[in-house]
PDB file of C-alpha atoms in Angstrom:
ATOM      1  CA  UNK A  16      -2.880   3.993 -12.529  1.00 52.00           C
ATOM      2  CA  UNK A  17      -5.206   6.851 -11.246  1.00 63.00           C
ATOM      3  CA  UNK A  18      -3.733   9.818 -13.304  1.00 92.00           C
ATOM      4  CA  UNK A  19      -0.413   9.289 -11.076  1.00 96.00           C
ATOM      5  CA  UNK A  20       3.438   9.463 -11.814  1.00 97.00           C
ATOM      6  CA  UNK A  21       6.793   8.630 -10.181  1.00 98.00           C
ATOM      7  CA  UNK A  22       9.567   9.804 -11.827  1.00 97.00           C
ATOM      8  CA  UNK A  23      12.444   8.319 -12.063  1.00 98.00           C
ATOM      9  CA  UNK A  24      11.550   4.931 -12.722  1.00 97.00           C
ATOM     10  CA  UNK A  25      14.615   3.477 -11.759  1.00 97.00           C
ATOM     11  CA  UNK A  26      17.507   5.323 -10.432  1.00 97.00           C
ATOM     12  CA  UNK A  27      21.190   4.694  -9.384  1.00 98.00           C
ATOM     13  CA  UNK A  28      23.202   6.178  -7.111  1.00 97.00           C
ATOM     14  CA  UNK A  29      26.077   6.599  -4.741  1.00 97.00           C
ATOM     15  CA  UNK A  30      26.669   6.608  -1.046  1.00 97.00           C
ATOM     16  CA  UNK A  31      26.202   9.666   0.462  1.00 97.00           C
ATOM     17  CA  UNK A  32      24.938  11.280  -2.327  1.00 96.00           C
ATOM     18  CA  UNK A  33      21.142  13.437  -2.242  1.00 96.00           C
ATOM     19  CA  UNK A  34      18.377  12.020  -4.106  1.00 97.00           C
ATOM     20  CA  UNK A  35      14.892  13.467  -4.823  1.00 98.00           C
ATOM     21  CA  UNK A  36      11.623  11.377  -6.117  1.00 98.00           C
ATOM     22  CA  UNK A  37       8.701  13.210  -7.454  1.00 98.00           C
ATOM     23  CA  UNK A  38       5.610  11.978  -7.688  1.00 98.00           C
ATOM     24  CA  UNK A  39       2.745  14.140  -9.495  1.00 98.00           C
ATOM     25  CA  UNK A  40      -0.855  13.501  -9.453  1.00 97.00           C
ATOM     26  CA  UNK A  41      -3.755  14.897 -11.950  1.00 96.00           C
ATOM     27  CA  UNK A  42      -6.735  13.907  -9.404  1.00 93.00           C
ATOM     28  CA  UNK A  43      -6.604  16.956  -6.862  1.00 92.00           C
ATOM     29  CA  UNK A  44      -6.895  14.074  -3.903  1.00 92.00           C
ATOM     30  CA  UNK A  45      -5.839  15.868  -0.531  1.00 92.00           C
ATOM     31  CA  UNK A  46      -3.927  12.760   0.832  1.00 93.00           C
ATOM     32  CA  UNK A  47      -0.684  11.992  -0.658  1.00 95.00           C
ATOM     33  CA  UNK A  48       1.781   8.887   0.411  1.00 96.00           C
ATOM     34  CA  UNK A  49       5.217   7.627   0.064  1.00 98.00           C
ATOM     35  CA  UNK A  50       5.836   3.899   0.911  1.00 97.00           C
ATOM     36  CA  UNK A  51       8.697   1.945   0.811  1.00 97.00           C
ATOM     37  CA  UNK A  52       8.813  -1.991  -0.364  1.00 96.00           C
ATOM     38  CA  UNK A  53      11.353  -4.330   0.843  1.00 94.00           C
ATOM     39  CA  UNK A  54      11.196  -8.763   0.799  1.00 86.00           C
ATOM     40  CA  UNK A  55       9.980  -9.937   3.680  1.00 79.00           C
ATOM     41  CA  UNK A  56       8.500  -6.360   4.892  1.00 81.00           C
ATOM     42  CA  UNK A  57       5.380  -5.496   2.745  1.00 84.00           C
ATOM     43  CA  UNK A  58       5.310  -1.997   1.933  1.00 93.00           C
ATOM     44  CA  UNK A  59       6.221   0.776   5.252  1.00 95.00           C
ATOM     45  CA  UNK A  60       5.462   4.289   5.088  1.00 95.00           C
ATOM     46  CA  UNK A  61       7.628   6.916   5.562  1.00 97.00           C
ATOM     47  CA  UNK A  62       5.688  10.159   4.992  1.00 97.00           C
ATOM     48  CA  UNK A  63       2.585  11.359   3.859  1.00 95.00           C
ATOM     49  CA  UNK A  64       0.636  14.773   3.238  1.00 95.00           C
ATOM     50  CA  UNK A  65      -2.765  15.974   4.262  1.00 92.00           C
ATOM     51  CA  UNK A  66      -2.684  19.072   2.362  1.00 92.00           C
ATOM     52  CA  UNK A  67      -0.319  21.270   0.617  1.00 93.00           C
ATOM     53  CA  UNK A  68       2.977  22.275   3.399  1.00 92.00           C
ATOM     54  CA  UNK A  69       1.099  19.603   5.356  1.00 95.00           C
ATOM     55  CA  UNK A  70       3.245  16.515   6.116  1.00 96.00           C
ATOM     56  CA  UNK A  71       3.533  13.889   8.801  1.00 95.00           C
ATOM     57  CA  UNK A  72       5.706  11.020   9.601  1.00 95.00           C
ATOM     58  CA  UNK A  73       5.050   7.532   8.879  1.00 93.00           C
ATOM     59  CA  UNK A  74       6.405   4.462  10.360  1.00 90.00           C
ATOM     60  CA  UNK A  75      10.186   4.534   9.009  1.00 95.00           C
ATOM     61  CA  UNK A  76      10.957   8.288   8.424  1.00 96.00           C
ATOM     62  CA  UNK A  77      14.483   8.434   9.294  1.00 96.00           C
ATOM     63  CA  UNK A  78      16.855   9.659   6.762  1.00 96.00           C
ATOM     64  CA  UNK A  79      14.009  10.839   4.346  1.00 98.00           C
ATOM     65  CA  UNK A  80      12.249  14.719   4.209  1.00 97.00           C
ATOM     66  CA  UNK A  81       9.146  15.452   2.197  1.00 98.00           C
ATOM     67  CA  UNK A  82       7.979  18.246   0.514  1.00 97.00           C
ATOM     68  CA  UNK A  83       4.017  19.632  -0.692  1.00 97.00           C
ATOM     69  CA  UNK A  84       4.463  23.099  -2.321  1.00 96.00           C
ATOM     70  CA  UNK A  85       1.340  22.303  -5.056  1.00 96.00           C
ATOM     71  CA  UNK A  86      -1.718  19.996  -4.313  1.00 95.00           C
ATOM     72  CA  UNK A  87      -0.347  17.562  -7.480  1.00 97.00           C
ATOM     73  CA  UNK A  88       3.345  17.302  -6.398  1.00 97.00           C
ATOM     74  CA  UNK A  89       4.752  15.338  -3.920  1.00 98.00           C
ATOM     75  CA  UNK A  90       8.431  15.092  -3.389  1.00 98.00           C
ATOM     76  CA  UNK A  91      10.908  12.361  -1.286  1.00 98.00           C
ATOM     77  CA  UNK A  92      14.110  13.493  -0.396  1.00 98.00           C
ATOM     78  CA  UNK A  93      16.906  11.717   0.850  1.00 97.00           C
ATOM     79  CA  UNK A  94      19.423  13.761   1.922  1.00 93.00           C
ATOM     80  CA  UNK A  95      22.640  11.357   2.100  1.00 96.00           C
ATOM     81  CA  UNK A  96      21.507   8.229   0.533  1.00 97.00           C
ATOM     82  CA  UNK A  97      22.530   4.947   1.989  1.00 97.00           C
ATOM     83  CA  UNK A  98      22.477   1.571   0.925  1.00 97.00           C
ATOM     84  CA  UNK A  99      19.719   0.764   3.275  1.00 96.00           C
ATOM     85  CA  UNK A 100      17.570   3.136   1.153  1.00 98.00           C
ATOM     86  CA  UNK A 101      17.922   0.773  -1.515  1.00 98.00           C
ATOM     87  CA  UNK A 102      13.993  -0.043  -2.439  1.00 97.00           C
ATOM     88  CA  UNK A 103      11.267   0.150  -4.669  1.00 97.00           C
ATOM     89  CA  UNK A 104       9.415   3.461  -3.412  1.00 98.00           C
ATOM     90  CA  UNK A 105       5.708   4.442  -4.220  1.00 98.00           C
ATOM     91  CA  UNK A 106       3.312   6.874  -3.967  1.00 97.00           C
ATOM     92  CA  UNK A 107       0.314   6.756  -2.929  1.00 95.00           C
ATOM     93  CA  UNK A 108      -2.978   9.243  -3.142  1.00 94.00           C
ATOM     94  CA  UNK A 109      -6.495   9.250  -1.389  1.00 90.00           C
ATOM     95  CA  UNK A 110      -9.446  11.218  -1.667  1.00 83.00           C
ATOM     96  CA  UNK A 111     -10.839  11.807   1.702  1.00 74.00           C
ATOM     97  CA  UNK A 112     -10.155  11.864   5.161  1.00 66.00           C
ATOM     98  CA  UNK A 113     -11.779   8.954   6.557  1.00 64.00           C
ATOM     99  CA  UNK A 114     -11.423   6.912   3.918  1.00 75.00           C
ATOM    100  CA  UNK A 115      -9.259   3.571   2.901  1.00 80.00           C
ATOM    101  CA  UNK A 116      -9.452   4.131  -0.945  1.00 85.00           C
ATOM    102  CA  UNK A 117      -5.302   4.371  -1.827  1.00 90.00           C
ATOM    103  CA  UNK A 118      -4.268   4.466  -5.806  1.00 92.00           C
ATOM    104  CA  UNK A 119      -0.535   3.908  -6.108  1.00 95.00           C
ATOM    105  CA  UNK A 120       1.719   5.157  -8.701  1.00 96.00           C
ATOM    106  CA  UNK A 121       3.557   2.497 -10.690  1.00 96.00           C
ATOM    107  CA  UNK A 122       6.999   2.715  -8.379  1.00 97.00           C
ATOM    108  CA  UNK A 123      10.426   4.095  -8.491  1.00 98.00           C
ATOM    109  CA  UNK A 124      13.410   1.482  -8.287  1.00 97.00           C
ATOM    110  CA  UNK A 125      16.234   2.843  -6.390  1.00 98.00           C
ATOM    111  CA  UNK A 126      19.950   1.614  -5.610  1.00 98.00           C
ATOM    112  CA  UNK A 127      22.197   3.466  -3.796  1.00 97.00           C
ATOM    113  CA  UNK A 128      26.021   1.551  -4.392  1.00 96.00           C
TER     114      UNK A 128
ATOM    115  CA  UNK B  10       5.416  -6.074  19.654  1.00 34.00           C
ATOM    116  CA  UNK B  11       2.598  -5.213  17.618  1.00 41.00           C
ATOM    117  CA  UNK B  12       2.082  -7.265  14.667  1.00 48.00           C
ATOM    118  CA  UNK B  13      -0.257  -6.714  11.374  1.00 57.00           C
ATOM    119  CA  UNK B  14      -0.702  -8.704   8.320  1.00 60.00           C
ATOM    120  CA  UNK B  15       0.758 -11.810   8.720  1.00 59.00           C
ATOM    121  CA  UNK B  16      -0.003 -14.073   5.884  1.00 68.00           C
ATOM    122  CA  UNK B  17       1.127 -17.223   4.256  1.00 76.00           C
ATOM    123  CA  UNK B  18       3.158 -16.463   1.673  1.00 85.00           C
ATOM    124  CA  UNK B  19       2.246 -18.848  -0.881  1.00 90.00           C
ATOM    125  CA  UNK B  20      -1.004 -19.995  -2.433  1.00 92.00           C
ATOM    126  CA  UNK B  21      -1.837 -22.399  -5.352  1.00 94.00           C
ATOM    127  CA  UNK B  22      -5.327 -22.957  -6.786  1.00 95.00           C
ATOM    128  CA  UNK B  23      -6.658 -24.397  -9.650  1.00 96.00           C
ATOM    129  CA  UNK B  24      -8.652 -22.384 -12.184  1.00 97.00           C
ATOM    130  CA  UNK B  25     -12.332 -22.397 -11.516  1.00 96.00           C
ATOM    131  CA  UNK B  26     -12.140 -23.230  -7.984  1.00 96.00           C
ATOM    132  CA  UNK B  27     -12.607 -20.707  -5.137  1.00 96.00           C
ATOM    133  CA  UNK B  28      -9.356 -18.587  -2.876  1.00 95.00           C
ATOM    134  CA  UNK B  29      -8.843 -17.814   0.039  1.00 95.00           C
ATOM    135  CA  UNK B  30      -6.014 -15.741   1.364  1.00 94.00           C
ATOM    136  CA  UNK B  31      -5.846 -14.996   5.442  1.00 93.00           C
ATOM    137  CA  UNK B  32      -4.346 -12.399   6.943  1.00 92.00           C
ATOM    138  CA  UNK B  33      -3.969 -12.213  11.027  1.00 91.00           C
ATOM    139  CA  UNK B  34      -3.877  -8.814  12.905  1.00 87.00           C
ATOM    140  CA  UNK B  35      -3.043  -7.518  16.363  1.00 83.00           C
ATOM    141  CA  UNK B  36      -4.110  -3.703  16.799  1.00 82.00           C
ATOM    142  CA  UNK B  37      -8.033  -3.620  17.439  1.00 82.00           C
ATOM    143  CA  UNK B  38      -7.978   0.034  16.986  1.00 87.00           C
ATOM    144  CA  UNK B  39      -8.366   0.158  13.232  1.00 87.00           C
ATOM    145  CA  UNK B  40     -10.753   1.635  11.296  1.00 88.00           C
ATOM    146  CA  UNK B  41     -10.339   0.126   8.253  1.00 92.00           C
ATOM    147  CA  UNK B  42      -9.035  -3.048   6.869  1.00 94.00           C
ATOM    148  CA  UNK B  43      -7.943  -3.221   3.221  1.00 94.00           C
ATOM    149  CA  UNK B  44      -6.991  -6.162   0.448  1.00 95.00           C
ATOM    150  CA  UNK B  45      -4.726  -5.059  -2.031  1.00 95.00           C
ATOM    151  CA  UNK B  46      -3.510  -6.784  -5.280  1.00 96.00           C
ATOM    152  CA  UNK B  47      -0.242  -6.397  -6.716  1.00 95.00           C
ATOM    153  CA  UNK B  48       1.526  -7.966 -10.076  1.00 95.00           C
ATOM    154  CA  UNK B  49       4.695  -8.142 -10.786  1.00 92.00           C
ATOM    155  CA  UNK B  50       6.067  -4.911 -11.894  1.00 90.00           C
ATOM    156  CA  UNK B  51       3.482  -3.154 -10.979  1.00 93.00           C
ATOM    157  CA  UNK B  52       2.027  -0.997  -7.783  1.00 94.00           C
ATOM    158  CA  UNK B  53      -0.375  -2.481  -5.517  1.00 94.00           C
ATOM    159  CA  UNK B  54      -4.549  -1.945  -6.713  1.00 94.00           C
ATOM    160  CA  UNK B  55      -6.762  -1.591  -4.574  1.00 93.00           C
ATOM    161  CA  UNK B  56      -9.555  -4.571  -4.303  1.00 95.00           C
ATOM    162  CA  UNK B  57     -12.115  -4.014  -1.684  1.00 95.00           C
ATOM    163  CA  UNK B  58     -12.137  -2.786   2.320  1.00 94.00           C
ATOM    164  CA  UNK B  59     -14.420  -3.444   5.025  1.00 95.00           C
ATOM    165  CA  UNK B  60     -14.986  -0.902   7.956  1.00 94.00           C
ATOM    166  CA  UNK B  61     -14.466  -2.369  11.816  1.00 93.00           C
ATOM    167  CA  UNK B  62     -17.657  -2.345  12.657  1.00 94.00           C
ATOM    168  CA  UNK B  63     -18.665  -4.812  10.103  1.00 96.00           C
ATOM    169  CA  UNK B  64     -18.424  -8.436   9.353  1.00 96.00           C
ATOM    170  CA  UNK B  65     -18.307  -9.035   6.018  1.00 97.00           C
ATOM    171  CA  UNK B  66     -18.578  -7.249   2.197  1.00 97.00           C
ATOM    172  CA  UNK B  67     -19.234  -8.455  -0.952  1.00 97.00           C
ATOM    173  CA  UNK B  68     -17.690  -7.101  -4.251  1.00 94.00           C
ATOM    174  CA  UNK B  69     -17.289  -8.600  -7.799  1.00 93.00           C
ATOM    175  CA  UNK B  70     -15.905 -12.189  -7.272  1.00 96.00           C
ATOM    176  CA  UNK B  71     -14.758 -11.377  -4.087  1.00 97.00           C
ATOM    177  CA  UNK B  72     -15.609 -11.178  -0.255  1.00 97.00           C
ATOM    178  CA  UNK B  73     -13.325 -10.027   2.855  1.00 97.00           C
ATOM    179  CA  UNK B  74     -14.577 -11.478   6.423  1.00 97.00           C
ATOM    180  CA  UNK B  75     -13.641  -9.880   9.458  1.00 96.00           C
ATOM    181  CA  UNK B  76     -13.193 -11.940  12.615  1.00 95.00           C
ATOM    182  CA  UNK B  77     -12.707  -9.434  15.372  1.00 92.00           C
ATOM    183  CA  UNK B  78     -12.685 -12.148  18.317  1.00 92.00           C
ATOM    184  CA  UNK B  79     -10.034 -13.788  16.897  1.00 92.00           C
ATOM    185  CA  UNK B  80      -8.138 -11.017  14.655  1.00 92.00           C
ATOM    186  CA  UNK B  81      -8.658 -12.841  11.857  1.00 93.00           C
ATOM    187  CA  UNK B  82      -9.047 -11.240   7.841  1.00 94.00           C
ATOM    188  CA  UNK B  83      -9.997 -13.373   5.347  1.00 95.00           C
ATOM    189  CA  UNK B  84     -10.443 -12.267   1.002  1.00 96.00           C
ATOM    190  CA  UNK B  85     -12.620 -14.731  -1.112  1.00 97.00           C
ATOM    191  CA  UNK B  86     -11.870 -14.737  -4.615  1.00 97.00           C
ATOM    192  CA  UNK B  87     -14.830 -17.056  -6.528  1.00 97.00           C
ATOM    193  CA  UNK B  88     -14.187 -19.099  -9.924  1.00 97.00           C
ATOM    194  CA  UNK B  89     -10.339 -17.701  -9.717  1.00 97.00           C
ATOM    195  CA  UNK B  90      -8.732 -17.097 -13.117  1.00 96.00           C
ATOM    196  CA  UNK B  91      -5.197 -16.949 -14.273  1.00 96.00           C
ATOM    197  CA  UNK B  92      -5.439 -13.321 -14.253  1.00 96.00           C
ATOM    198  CA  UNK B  93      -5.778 -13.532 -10.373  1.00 97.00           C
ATOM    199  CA  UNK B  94      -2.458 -14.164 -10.071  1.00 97.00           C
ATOM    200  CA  UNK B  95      -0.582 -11.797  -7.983  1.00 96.00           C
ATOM    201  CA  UNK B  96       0.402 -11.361  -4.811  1.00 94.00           C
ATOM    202  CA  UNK B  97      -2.207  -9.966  -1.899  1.00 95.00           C
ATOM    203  CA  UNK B  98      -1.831  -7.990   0.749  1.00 91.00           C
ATOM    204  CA  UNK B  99      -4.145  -7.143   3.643  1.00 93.00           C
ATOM    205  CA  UNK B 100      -3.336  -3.733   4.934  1.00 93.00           C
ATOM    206  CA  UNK B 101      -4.989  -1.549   8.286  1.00 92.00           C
ATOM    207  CA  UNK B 102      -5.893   1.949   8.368  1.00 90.00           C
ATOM    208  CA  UNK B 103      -5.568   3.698  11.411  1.00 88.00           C
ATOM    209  CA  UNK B 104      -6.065   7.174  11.902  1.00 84.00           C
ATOM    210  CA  UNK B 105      -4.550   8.694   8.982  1.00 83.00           C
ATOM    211  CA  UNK B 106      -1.422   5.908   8.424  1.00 87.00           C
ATOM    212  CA  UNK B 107      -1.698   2.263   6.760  1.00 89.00           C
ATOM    213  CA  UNK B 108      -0.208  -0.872   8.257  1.00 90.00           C
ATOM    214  CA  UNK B 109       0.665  -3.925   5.047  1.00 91.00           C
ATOM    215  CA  UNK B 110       1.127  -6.757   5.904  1.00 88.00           C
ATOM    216  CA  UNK B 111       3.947  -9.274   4.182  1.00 87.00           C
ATOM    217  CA  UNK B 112       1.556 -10.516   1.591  1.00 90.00           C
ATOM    218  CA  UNK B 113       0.499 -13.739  -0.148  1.00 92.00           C
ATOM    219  CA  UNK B 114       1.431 -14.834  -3.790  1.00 93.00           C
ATOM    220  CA  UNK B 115      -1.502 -16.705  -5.375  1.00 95.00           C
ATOM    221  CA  UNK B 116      -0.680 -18.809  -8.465  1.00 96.00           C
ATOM    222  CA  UNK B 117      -3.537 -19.645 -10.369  1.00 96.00           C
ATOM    223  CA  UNK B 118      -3.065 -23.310 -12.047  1.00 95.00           C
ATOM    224  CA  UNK B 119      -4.260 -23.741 -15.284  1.00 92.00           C
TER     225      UNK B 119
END
């Protein structure tokens, strides 16, 4: 994996209870990504960065917040977590603008009970 | 509704002999369109892309075709190997977001 990390690996939690992912990167690539991967959906995004305190939506970003306060971290937060936030979540980090080149991090395995 | 990466889900070949894995789209308006590889356990790797404007691109044992009359994606693995095994996903870059699509597993047979 391109010099990136998700931490935790695998996490379980309650209802209702908050929930950050970090994911750090030693590449200094601008773009950074956080997907989602559910059966039968292929992986969604929910929010990604274009630069440090700059963040956009993705596709699915209700219930989750982001956060870019260094160009190596990037951090998920979901504020009450729900069982439909139960997923494998990754990160994701590109270069350029313009470009298609994505290296993904190796995942982080949540549960919320 | 808009649609992206819709793929069969399931692939056998035998070793030696040549993939392919199709992927179907809806949105003309990307810029990109992207093959990914993922094994179990693991997060998806990136295999090759091919800009809009273009038809087809060639990498190491592998070749994506873009159809843009009929939608149509297609990723060419030659003389596959058991360590092709995985499951492959064609994904769409628009703007600055990415669209996967369900992906396909390909078992290699020995």
């Amino acid at each position: 994996d391109a010099g990136i990390t998700q931490s935790p690996r695998h996490k379980v939690t309650e209802t209702g209870t908050p929930v950050t992912l970090r994911c750090h990167q030693t590449e200094n690539h601008r773009y950074m990504y956080w997907y989602r991967q559910d059966p039968g959906h292929g992986l969604r995004l929910i929010h990604y960065s274009y630069g440090v305190k700059d963040t956009d939506k993705g596709e699915v970003s209700d219930g989750y917040s982001v956060s870019r306060s260094k160009t190596e971290d990037f951090l998920l937060t979901l504020e009450s977590a729900t069982s439909s936030q139960t997923s494998v979540y990754f990160c994701a980090i590109s270069p350029l603008a313009g470009e298609s080149e994505q290296y993904f991090g190796p995942g982080t395995r949540l549960t919320v009970t | 509704g808009e649609s992206v990466g819709l793929h069969l889900p399931t692939l056998s070949v035998q070793e030696g002999d040549n993939s392919i894995i199709n992927c179907a789209y809806s949105n003309s308006a990307s810029d990109y369109f992207i093959w990914y590889k993922q094994e179990s356990g693991k997060g998806p790797q990136f295999i090759i892309d091919i800009r809009s404007n273009m038809d087809k691109r060639q990498g190491q044992r592998v070749t994506v075709l873009l159809n843009k009359t009929v939608k149509h994606l297609s990723l060419q693995i030659a003389a596959t190997q058991p360590g092709d095994s995985a499951v492959y996903f064609c994904a769409e870059k628009r703007g600055n977001q990415f669209y996967f699509g369900t992906g396909t597993s390909l078992t290699v047979i020995p």
